[in-house]
CSV table of C-alpha atoms in Angstrom, one decimal:
chain,number,residue,atom,x,y,z
A,17,MET,CA,-16.2,19.5,8.5
A,18,PRO,CA,-15.0,21.0,5.0
A,19,ARG,CA,-16.7,19.4,1.9
A,20,THR,CA,-15.2,20.7,-1.1
A,21,ILE,CA,-11.4,21.1,-2.1
A,22,THR,CA,-12.2,25.0,-1.9
A,23,ASP,CA,-13.5,24.8,1.6
A,24,GLN,CA,-10.7,22.5,2.6
A,25,TYR,CA,-8.3,24.7,1.2
A,26,LEU,CA,-9.9,28.1,3.1
A,27,ALA,CA,-9.7,25.7,6.3
A,28,ARG,CA,-5.9,25.3,6.0
A,29,TYR,CA,-5.1,28.7,5.1
A,30,GLN,CA,-7.1,30.3,8.2
A,31,ARG,CA,-4.9,27.7,10.3
A,32,ILE,CA,-1.8,28.8,8.9
A,33,ALA,CA,-2.8,32.7,8.9
A,34,ALA,CA,-3.7,32.5,12.7
A,35,ASP,CA,-0.4,30.4,13.6
A,36,GLY,CA,1.6,33.5,12.4
A,37,GLY,CA,1.0,34.3,9.1
A,38,GLY,CA,-0.9,37.6,10.0
A,39,THR,CA,-1.8,40.0,7.5
A,40,SER,CA,1.1,39.1,5.2
A,41,LEU,CA,-0.4,36.2,4.0
A,42,LEU,CA,-3.1,36.3,1.4
A,43,PRO,CA,-5.5,33.4,0.2
A,44,VAL,CA,-5.5,32.4,-3.4
A,45,THR,CA,-8.3,31.7,-5.9
A,46,GLY,CA,-8.8,28.3,-7.5
A,47,ALA,CA,-6.8,29.6,-10.7
A,48,GLN,CA,-3.9,30.9,-8.6
A,49,ARG,CA,-3.9,27.6,-6.7
A,50,ARG,CA,-3.7,25.8,-9.7
A,51,PHE,CA,-0.9,27.9,-11.1
A,52,VAL,CA,1.1,27.6,-7.7
A,53,LEU,CA,0.9,23.7,-7.6
A,54,VAL,CA,1.7,23.4,-11.2
A,55,ARG,CA,4.6,25.3,-10.9
A,56,SER,CA,5.6,23.3,-7.8
A,57,MET,CA,5.3,20.0,-9.6
A,58,ASP,CA,7.5,21.3,-12.6
A,59,PRO,CA,10.9,19.5,-12.4
A,60,ALA,CA,12.4,22.9,-13.6
A,61,GLY,CA,10.1,25.0,-11.2
A,62,ARG,CA,8.6,27.2,-14.2
A,63,PRO,CA,6.1,29.3,-13.5
A,64,ASP,CA,3.4,30.4,-16.1
A,65,LEU,CA,4.5,33.9,-17.4
A,66,VAL,CA,2.2,36.1,-19.1
A,67,PRO,CA,4.2,38.7,-21.3
A,68,MET,CA,3.4,41.7,-23.4
A,69,PHE,CA,6.0,43.1,-25.8
A,70,PHE,CA,6.2,46.6,-27.3
A,71,ALA,CA,8.5,48.3,-29.8
A,72,PHE,CA,9.4,51.7,-29.1
A,73,PRO,CA,11.8,54.0,-31.1
A,74,GLY,CA,15.2,53.7,-29.6
A,75,GLY,CA,16.0,56.2,-26.5
A,76,THR,CA,12.4,56.6,-25.9
A,77,VAL,CA,12.1,54.7,-22.7
A,78,ASP,CA,13.9,56.1,-19.4
A,79,PRO,CA,14.4,52.7,-17.4
A,80,ALA,CA,14.8,54.7,-14.0
A,81,ARG,CA,11.6,56.9,-14.7
A,82,LEU,CA,9.8,53.3,-15.8
A,83,ARG,CA,10.9,51.6,-12.6
A,84,ARG,CA,9.4,54.5,-10.6
A,85,ALA,CA,6.0,54.1,-12.2
A,86,ALA,CA,6.0,50.4,-12.1
A,87,ASN,CA,6.8,50.4,-8.2
A,88,ARG,CA,3.9,52.8,-7.8
A,89,LEU,CA,1.6,50.3,-9.5
A,90,ALA,CA,3.0,47.5,-7.2
A,91,ALA,CA,2.7,49.5,-3.9
A,92,LEU,CA,-1.0,50.2,-4.9
A,93,HIS,CA,-2.0,46.5,-5.9
A,94,PRO,CA,-1.0,43.8,-3.6
A,95,VAL,CA,-1.1,41.1,-6.3
A,96,LEU,CA,1.9,42.8,-7.9
A,97,ARG,CA,4.1,42.5,-4.8
A,98,ALA,CA,2.9,39.4,-3.4
A,99,ARG,CA,5.2,36.3,-3.6
A,100,PRO,CA,3.6,32.8,-4.5
A,101,GLU,CA,4.6,30.3,-2.0
A,102,VAL,CA,3.7,26.9,-0.6
A,103,VAL,CA,3.4,26.9,3.2
A,104,ARG,CA,2.5,23.2,4.9
A,105,GLY,CA,1.2,22.3,1.2
A,106,THR,CA,-1.1,25.0,1.1
A,107,PRO,CA,-0.4,28.0,-1.7
A,108,VAL,CA,-0.8,31.3,-0.6
A,109,LEU,CA,0.7,34.7,-1.7
A,110,ARG,CA,3.0,36.6,0.8
A,111,LEU,CA,3.1,40.5,0.8
A,112,ALA,CA,6.4,41.9,0.3
A,113,GLU,CA,7.7,45.4,-0.5
A,114,PRO,CA,7.3,46.8,-4.0
A,115,ASP,CA,10.4,46.1,-6.0
A,116,VAL,CA,10.0,45.7,-9.6
A,117,PRO,CA,13.0,45.4,-11.6
A,118,VAL,CA,13.5,47.2,-15.1
A,119,GLU,CA,16.4,45.6,-16.3
A,120,ARG,CA,18.2,46.6,-19.7
A,121,VAL,CA,19.2,43.2,-21.2
A,122,VAL,CA,22.5,42.9,-23.2
A,123,ARG,CA,22.5,40.7,-26.2
A,124,ALA,CA,25.3,38.1,-26.2
A,125,PRO,CA,27.2,37.7,-29.4
A,126,GLY,CA,24.9,36.2,-32.3
A,127,GLU,CA,21.9,37.1,-30.6
A,128,ASP,CA,19.1,39.3,-31.8
A,129,ALA,CA,16.6,41.2,-29.6
A,130,ALA,CA,13.8,38.2,-29.4
A,131,ASP,CA,16.6,35.8,-28.8
A,132,ALA,CA,17.7,37.8,-25.6
A,133,LEU,CA,14.2,38.2,-24.3
A,134,ARG,CA,13.6,34.4,-25.0
A,135,ARG,CA,16.8,33.5,-23.1
A,136,VAL,CA,15.6,36.1,-20.0
A,137,LEU,CA,12.1,34.6,-19.9
A,138,ASN,CA,13.8,31.3,-19.8
A,139,GLY,CA,15.8,31.9,-16.5
A,140,TRP,CA,12.9,33.6,-14.7
A,141,THR,CA,13.4,32.7,-11.2
A,142,ALA,CA,10.6,31.7,-8.7
A,143,GLN,CA,11.8,34.2,-6.1
A,144,GLY,CA,11.2,38.0,-6.9
A,145,SER,CA,8.5,40.5,-8.0
A,146,PRO,CA,5.8,38.9,-9.9
A,147,LEU,CA,6.1,42.2,-12.6
A,148,ARG,CA,9.3,42.4,-14.3
A,149,LEU,CA,10.2,44.6,-17.0
A,150,TYR,CA,13.2,44.1,-19.7
A,151,LEU,CA,14.4,46.6,-22.2
A,152,VAL,CA,16.6,45.6,-25.3
A,153,GLU,CA,17.9,47.1,-28.4
A,154,ASP,CA,16.5,45.5,-31.5
A,155,GLY,CA,19.8,46.5,-33.7
A,156,SER,CA,18.1,45.6,-37.1
A,157,ALA,CA,15.2,47.9,-36.8
A,158,GLY,CA,16.8,50.7,-34.5
A,159,ASP,CA,14.0,50.1,-31.8
A,160,GLU,CA,14.0,49.1,-28.6
A,161,LEU,CA,11.5,46.5,-27.4
A,162,LEU,CA,10.1,46.3,-24.0
A,163,ALA,CA,8.8,43.3,-22.4
A,164,VAL,CA,6.1,43.6,-19.6
A,165,VAL,CA,6.0,40.5,-17.9
A,166,LEU,CA,3.5,38.8,-15.1
A,167,ASP,CA,3.5,35.6,-13.4
A,168,HIS,CA,0.2,34.4,-14.1
A,169,THR,CA,-0.6,34.2,-10.5
A,170,ALA,CA,-0.8,38.0,-10.7
A,171,CYS,CA,-2.9,38.8,-13.7
A,172,ASP,CA,-5.7,37.5,-16.2
A,173,GLY,CA,-6.9,39.3,-19.4
A,174,GLN,CA,-8.8,41.7,-17.4
A,175,SER,CA,-5.8,42.9,-15.5
A,176,LEU,CA,-3.6,43.6,-18.5
A,177,ALA,CA,-5.7,46.3,-19.9
A,178,ARG,CA,-5.5,48.0,-16.4
A,179,ILE,CA,-1.6,47.5,-16.1
A,180,VAL,CA,-1.0,48.9,-19.4
A,181,GLU,CA,-3.6,52.0,-18.7
A,182,GLU,CA,-2.1,52.5,-15.3
A,183,LEU,CA,1.6,52.2,-16.3
A,184,THR,CA,1.0,54.8,-19.0
A,185,ALA,CA,-0.7,57.1,-16.4
A,186,ALA,CA,2.1,56.4,-14.0
A,187,TYR,CA,5.0,57.1,-16.3
A,188,ARG,CA,3.5,60.3,-17.8
A,189,GLU,CA,2.5,61.9,-14.3
A,190,GLU,CA,5.5,61.0,-12.2
A,191,SER,CA,3.2,61.6,-9.1
A,192,GLU,CA,4.0,60.4,-5.7
A,193,GLY,CA,3.0,56.7,-4.7
A,194,PRO,CA,-0.2,56.1,-2.9
A,195,GLY,CA,-0.7,57.0,0.4
A,196,PRO,CA,-1.4,54.6,3.3
A,197,ALA,CA,-5.2,55.0,3.4
A,198,GLU,CA,-5.1,54.3,-0.3
A,199,VAL,CA,-2.8,51.1,0.0
A,200,ALA,CA,-4.9,49.8,2.9
A,201,ALA,CA,-8.2,50.2,1.1
A,202,GLU,CA,-6.8,48.4,-2.1
A,203,LEU,CA,-5.7,45.6,0.1
A,204,ALA,CA,-9.0,45.5,1.9
A,205,ALA,CA,-10.7,45.3,-1.4
A,206,TYR,CA,-8.4,42.6,-2.9
A,207,ARG,CA,-9.2,40.5,0.3
A,208,GLU,CA,-13.0,41.1,-0.2
A,209,ALA,CA,-12.8,40.0,-4.0
A,210,VAL,CA,-10.8,36.8,-3.3
A,211,HIS,CA,-13.1,35.6,-0.6
A,212,LEU,CA,-16.1,36.2,-2.6
A,213,GLN,CA,-14.5,34.4,-5.4
A,214,LEU,CA,-13.7,31.7,-3.0
A,215,ASP,CA,-17.6,31.7,-1.8
A,216,ALA,CA,-18.5,31.2,-5.5
A,217,GLU,CA,-15.9,28.2,-6.1
A,218,GLY,CA,-17.1,26.5,-3.1
A,219,ARG,CA,-20.6,27.1,-4.2
A,220,ALA,CA,-19.7,25.6,-7.6
A,221,GLY,CA,-18.3,22.6,-6.1
A,222,SER,CA,-21.6,21.2,-5.2
A,223,ALA,CA,-22.5,17.6,-5.7
A,224,GLY,CA,-24.5,18.1,-8.8
A,225,ALA,CA,-21.6,20.0,-10.5
A,226,LEU,CA,-19.2,17.4,-9.5
A,227,ALA,CA,-21.2,14.5,-10.8
A,228,TYR,CA,-21.8,16.5,-14.2
A,229,TRP,CA,-18.1,16.9,-14.9
A,230,GLY,CA,-17.6,13.5,-13.5
A,231,ASP,CA,-19.9,11.9,-16.5
A,232,ARG,CA,-18.6,14.7,-18.9
A,233,LEU,CA,-15.0,13.8,-18.4
A,234,ARG,CA,-15.1,10.0,-17.5
A,235,ALA,CA,-13.4,9.1,-20.9
A,236,VAL,CA,-10.9,11.9,-20.7
A,237,HIS,CA,-7.2,10.7,-21.0
A,238,GLU,CA,-4.5,13.0,-22.0
A,239,ARG,CA,-2.6,11.5,-25.1
A,240,ALA,CA,0.6,13.4,-25.6
A,241,PRO,CA,2.9,11.2,-22.9
A,242,GLN,CA,2.4,8.4,-25.4
A,243,LEU,CA,4.0,10.2,-28.3
A,244,ARG,CA,7.3,9.8,-29.0
A,245,PRO,CA,9.4,12.6,-27.7
A,246,ARG,CA,11.5,14.2,-30.2
A,247,THR,CA,14.7,16.5,-30.1
A,248,PRO,CA,14.5,19.5,-32.3
A,249,ALA,CA,17.5,20.6,-34.4
A,250,PRO,CA,20.0,22.5,-32.3
A,251,GLU,CA,19.5,25.7,-34.3
A,252,ALA,CA,15.6,25.3,-33.9
A,253,LEU,CA,13.3,27.1,-31.6
A,254,PRO,CA,11.5,25.1,-28.9
A,255,THR,CA,8.3,25.7,-30.4
A,256,GLY,CA,6.7,26.1,-33.8
A,257,VAL,CA,4.2,28.7,-34.9
A,258,ALA,CA,1.6,28.8,-37.7
A,259,GLU,CA,-0.9,31.3,-38.1
A,260,LEU,CA,-4.2,32.5,-40.3
A,261,ARG,CA,-6.2,35.8,-40.3
A,262,LEU,CA,-9.7,36.0,-41.0
A,263,PRO,CA,-12.7,38.6,-41.2
A,264,ALA,CA,-14.0,39.1,-37.8
A,265,PRO,CA,-17.4,38.0,-37.1
A,266,ALA,CA,-19.8,41.0,-36.4
A,267,CYS,CA,-21.7,38.8,-33.7
A,268,GLY,CA,-18.6,37.9,-31.8
A,269,VAL,CA,-16.2,35.0,-31.5
A,270,PRO,CA,-17.8,31.8,-32.6
A,271,PHE,CA,-16.2,29.9,-29.5
A,272,PRO,CA,-18.1,26.4,-30.3
A,273,THR,CA,-16.4,26.6,-34.0
A,274,LEU,CA,-13.1,27.3,-32.3
A,275,LEU,CA,-13.6,24.2,-29.9
A,276,ASP,CA,-14.4,22.1,-32.8
A,277,ALA,CA,-11.3,23.1,-34.8
A,278,CYS,CA,-9.3,22.0,-31.9
A,279,ARG,CA,-10.8,18.9,-31.8
A,280,ALA,CA,-10.0,18.4,-35.7
A,281,ALA,CA,-6.7,19.3,-34.6
A,282,SER,CA,-6.5,16.9,-31.8
A,283,ARG,CA,-7.6,14.2,-34.3
A,284,VAL,CA,-4.5,14.8,-36.4
A,285,LEU,CA,-2.1,14.6,-33.7
A,286,TYR,CA,-3.6,12.0,-31.4
A,287,GLY,CA,-5.5,9.5,-34.0
A,288,PRO,CA,-9.2,9.0,-33.8
A,289,GLY,CA,-11.1,7.3,-30.9
A,290,HIS,CA,-9.6,9.3,-27.9
A,291,VAL,CA,-10.8,11.9,-25.6
A,292,PRO,CA,-7.9,14.4,-25.2
A,293,PRO,CA,-8.5,17.2,-22.8
A,294,ILE,CA,-8.6,20.9,-24.2
A,295,GLY,CA,-8.3,23.5,-21.4
A,296,TYR,CA,-9.5,27.0,-22.2
A,297,PRO,CA,-9.8,29.9,-19.6
A,298,TRP,CA,-12.9,31.6,-18.7
A,299,GLY,CA,-14.4,33.5,-15.9
A,300,GLY,CA,-14.2,37.2,-14.4
A,301,ARG,CA,-14.8,39.0,-11.0
A,302,PRO,CA,-17.5,37.2,-8.7
A,303,ALA,CA,-20.7,39.4,-8.9
A,304,GLY,CA,-20.3,42.6,-6.6
A,305,ALA,CA,-16.5,42.2,-6.2
A,306,PRO,CA,-14.3,45.2,-6.3
A,307,PRO,CA,-12.5,45.2,-9.7
A,308,VAL,CA,-9.1,44.8,-8.4
A,309,LEU,CA,-6.1,43.1,-10.3
A,310,GLY,CA,-5.5,39.7,-10.0
A,311,CYS,CA,-6.2,36.1,-11.6
A,312,PHE,CA,-10.0,35.2,-11.2
A,313,LEU,CA,-10.3,33.0,-14.5
A,314,ASN,CA,-10.8,29.3,-14.2
A,315,THR,CA,-9.4,26.6,-16.8
A,316,VAL,CA,-12.5,24.7,-18.0
A,317,VAL,CA,-11.9,21.4,-19.7
A,318,PHE,CA,-13.5,20.4,-23.1
A,319,PRO,CA,-13.5,16.8,-23.8
A,320,ALA,CA,-12.3,16.7,-27.5
A,321,ALA,CA,-13.6,13.5,-28.5
A,322,THR,CA,-11.9,12.5,-32.1
A,323,VAL,CA,-14.5,10.4,-33.4
A,324,ASP,CA,-15.0,9.7,-36.9
A,325,VAL,CA,-18.7,10.3,-36.8
A,326,PRO,CA,-19.2,14.0,-37.6
A,327,HIS,CA,-20.7,16.0,-34.9
A,328,ALA,CA,-24.1,17.7,-35.5
A,329,PRO,CA,-23.5,21.5,-35.9
A,330,ASP,CA,-25.1,22.6,-32.9
A,331,GLU,CA,-24.0,19.7,-30.7
A,332,THR,CA,-20.7,21.4,-29.2
A,333,ALA,CA,-22.5,24.6,-28.8
A,334,THR,CA,-25.1,22.9,-26.6
A,335,GLN,CA,-22.5,21.0,-24.8
A,336,TRP,CA,-20.6,24.3,-24.3
A,337,TRP,CA,-23.4,26.2,-22.9
A,338,ASP,CA,-24.2,23.7,-20.7
A,339,ASP,CA,-20.5,23.3,-19.6
A,340,LEU,CA,-20.4,27.3,-18.8
A,341,ASP,CA,-23.3,26.7,-16.1
A,342,ARG,CA,-20.7,24.9,-14.4
A,343,ALA,CA,-17.8,26.7,-15.3
A,344,ASP,CA,-16.7,28.4,-11.7
A,345,THR,CA,-16.1,24.9,-10.6
A,346,PRO,CA,-12.5,24.9,-9.6
A,347,PHE,CA,-10.1,23.1,-12.0
A,348,ASP,CA,-8.7,20.5,-9.0
A,349,GLU,CA,-12.2,19.8,-8.4
A,350,VAL,CA,-12.8,19.0,-11.9
A,351,VAL,CA,-10.1,16.7,-12.1
A,352,HIS,CA,-10.9,14.9,-9.0
A,353,ALA,CA,-14.4,14.6,-10.1
A,354,ALA,CA,-13.0,12.8,-13.4
A,355,ARG,CA,-10.9,10.5,-11.8
A,356,SER,CA,-13.5,9.4,-9.0
A,357,ALA,CA,-15.7,9.1,-12.2
A,358,GLY,CA,-13.4,6.3,-13.4
A,359,SER,CA,-10.9,8.5,-15.6
A,360,GLN,CA,-7.4,7.9,-15.5
A,361,TRP,CA,-6.6,11.6,-16.4
A,362,SER,CA,-3.6,13.0,-14.5
A,363,GLY,CA,-4.8,16.6,-14.9
A,364,ARG,CA,-2.2,17.4,-17.8
A,365,LEU,CA,-3.9,19.2,-20.8
A,366,ASP,CA,-3.4,18.0,-24.4
A,367,GLY,CA,-4.1,21.6,-25.7
A,368,LEU,CA,-4.9,25.0,-24.9
A,369,LEU,CA,-7.1,27.8,-26.2
A,370,THR,CA,-7.4,31.3,-25.6
A,371,VAL,CA,-9.2,34.4,-27.2
A,372,ASP,CA,-8.1,37.8,-26.5
A,373,ASP,CA,-10.4,40.8,-27.1
A,374,ALA,CA,-7.7,43.2,-28.3
A,375,ARG,CA,-10.4,45.8,-28.9
A,376,ARG,CA,-10.7,46.3,-24.9
A,377,ARG,CA,-6.7,47.0,-24.5
A,378,PRO,CA,-5.1,50.5,-24.4
A,379,ALA,CA,-2.1,51.2,-26.2
A,380,LEU,CA,1.1,51.6,-24.0
A,381,ARG,CA,2.2,55.1,-24.2
A,382,LEU,CA,5.6,56.2,-22.9
A,383,ALA,CA,6.8,59.8,-23.3
A,384,GLY,CA,3.9,60.4,-25.6
A,385,VAL,CA,5.0,57.8,-27.8
A,386,GLU,CA,2.6,54.7,-28.5
A,387,GLY,CA,4.5,51.4,-28.5
A,388,ARG,CA,3.6,48.8,-31.1
A,389,GLU,CA,2.4,45.8,-29.5
A,390,VAL,CA,4.6,42.9,-31.3
A,391,HIS,CA,4.6,38.9,-30.9
A,392,LEU,CA,7.6,36.9,-29.8
A,393,ASP,CA,7.7,33.4,-31.1
A,394,GLY,CA,9.6,30.3,-29.8
A,395,ARG,CA,8.4,30.6,-26.2
A,396,ARG,CA,7.8,27.5,-24.3
A,397,VAL,CA,4.3,26.2,-24.0
A,398,ARG,CA,2.8,24.3,-21.1
A,399,ALA,CA,0.9,22.0,-23.5
A,400,PRO,CA,2.1,20.1,-26.5
A,401,PHE,CA,0.1,22.5,-28.6
A,402,ALA,CA,-1.8,25.8,-27.7
A,403,VAL,CA,-3.9,28.2,-29.9
A,404,SER,CA,-4.5,31.7,-29.4
A,405,VAL,CA,-7.1,33.8,-31.2
A,406,THR,CA,-7.0,37.7,-31.0
A,407,HIS,CA,-10.3,39.7,-31.9
A,408,GLY,CA,-9.4,42.8,-33.5
A,409,PRO,CA,-10.4,44.3,-36.8
A,410,GLU,CA,-9.8,40.5,-38.0
A,411,LEU,CA,-9.4,37.2,-36.0
A,412,HIS,CA,-5.8,36.6,-35.9
A,413,GLY,CA,-5.3,32.9,-35.0
A,414,ARG,CA,-2.2,31.4,-33.9
A,415,MET,CA,-1.1,27.9,-33.0
A,416,VAL,CA,2.1,26.9,-31.3
A,417,TRP,CA,3.4,23.5,-30.5
A,418,ASP,CA,6.2,22.0,-28.4
A,419,ARG,CA,8.9,20.6,-30.8
A,420,ALA,CA,10.2,18.3,-27.9
A,421,VAL,CA,6.6,16.6,-28.1
A,422,LEU,CA,5.3,17.2,-31.7
A,423,ASP,CA,7.0,16.9,-35.1
A,424,ASP,CA,6.6,20.0,-37.3
A,425,ASP,CA,4.9,18.2,-40.2
A,426,ALA,CA,2.0,16.7,-38.2
A,427,ALA,CA,1.5,19.9,-36.2
A,428,GLN,CA,1.2,21.8,-39.8
A,429,ASP,CA,-1.1,19.3,-40.6
A,430,ALA,CA,-3.1,19.7,-37.3
A,431,PHE,CA,-3.0,23.5,-37.9
A,432,ALA,CA,-4.5,22.9,-41.7
A,433,ALA,CA,-7.2,21.1,-40.0
A,434,PHE,CA,-7.8,23.7,-37.5
A,435,ARG,CA,-7.8,26.4,-40.0
A,436,ASP,CA,-10.1,24.3,-42.6
A,437,ALA,CA,-12.7,23.9,-39.5
A,438,VAL,CA,-12.5,27.8,-38.6
A,439,ARG,CA,-13.4,28.7,-42.0
A,440,VAL,CA,-16.7,26.8,-41.9
A,441,PRO,CA,-19.5,29.5,-40.8
A,442,ALA,CA,-20.7,28.7,-37.4
A,443,ALA,CA,-24.6,28.6,-37.2
A,444,ASP,CA,-24.4,30.0,-33.7
A,445,THR,CA,-21.9,32.6,-32.3
A,446,ALA,CA,-21.5,33.4,-28.7
A,447,PRO,CA,-19.9,35.9,-26.5
A,448,ALA,CA,-15.9,35.9,-26.2
A,449,PRO,CA,-14.7,35.1,-22.4
A,450,ALA,CA,-15.1,37.8,-19.9
A,451,SER,CA,-11.5,37.2,-19.1
A,452,VAL,CA,-8.9,35.2,-20.9
A,453,GLY,CA,-5.4,33.5,-20.0
């Protein structure tokens, strides 16, 4: 009898595949399982998207050449041509022919390039390629913006660097697509990596790990649904943003300090005496797995207790290291463990934290021209607030918030609390995530 949620999932997948799925269906990792189910429960069916935006001088990008290059990537990498779906209640990926669209977006009257791209991303349909590219002229600067956008089921932080690198090479070389043997080998490697990941997740759902998470998250209960929903001004973007820049620590990102800073922000937003759940991605390919493109991270939950008594300087770091020992336990297993321990937590998150090591990501070069990576503010966020920290020559922190949930003034106060907490030097530093969301 299957013991863990992962074991149960794998048994259901194997039955579906045996009943006619054949080689067209692929199993999903715990992270992919979460993204597919979250999308299926969203009233609007919104997926989680991972976009990268690059500015090029006008006329640099040849859309037809770019589409051929993108389709060569999709032909080789199964996850770039697989469509997420739910079959008999079971999330799967269904392989399809590579068909990556490269759409030149026409700005509507009164729109700038950012407005046009936000409109396109908000209209993303569930059907179609998990990789899509959009090109729009930026009339104010004489540039054109290229958006390289992926469904989160198809990528993690480790995948993004490789996609940029391979898209650059495919555009430059204009080579023939991969041969049948190469495609078959990459498909076999992907299946092997996913099965190794599921094996690791099955082991991480041990009774001891579930007891740990049940105890750790027993008091967690999201606070955001109790806040009064707000209607932003008609001209306002759906999300607000604030940012800071700090010198990058030589020893790496002080992750426990960032968690404590999120706790400080949560206290401002949700008040003292609560334990809002803050999620952060962590993970990478399992040991011995082929380095395939895909989504192998997990969402780890930090119980951000908003207490009046200050935490000892090393308390969060100690708890965090203990959490990392069980970080492979899939998110749905963790939610089940928390609820079994008495939590009323639904699985929704009150905040998100991601760290991106920009030092590892190559530049996108098309026709010998290096694209300048840019931010696009105002995109919708899956939680009331989300903090992203980019580690490059400096630490660049950005907090965005959902204006339908959080008041701008309260969010700015929360960001001030986050900023002040980050400025306090951490006693201990820790490595950045192996992969980020």
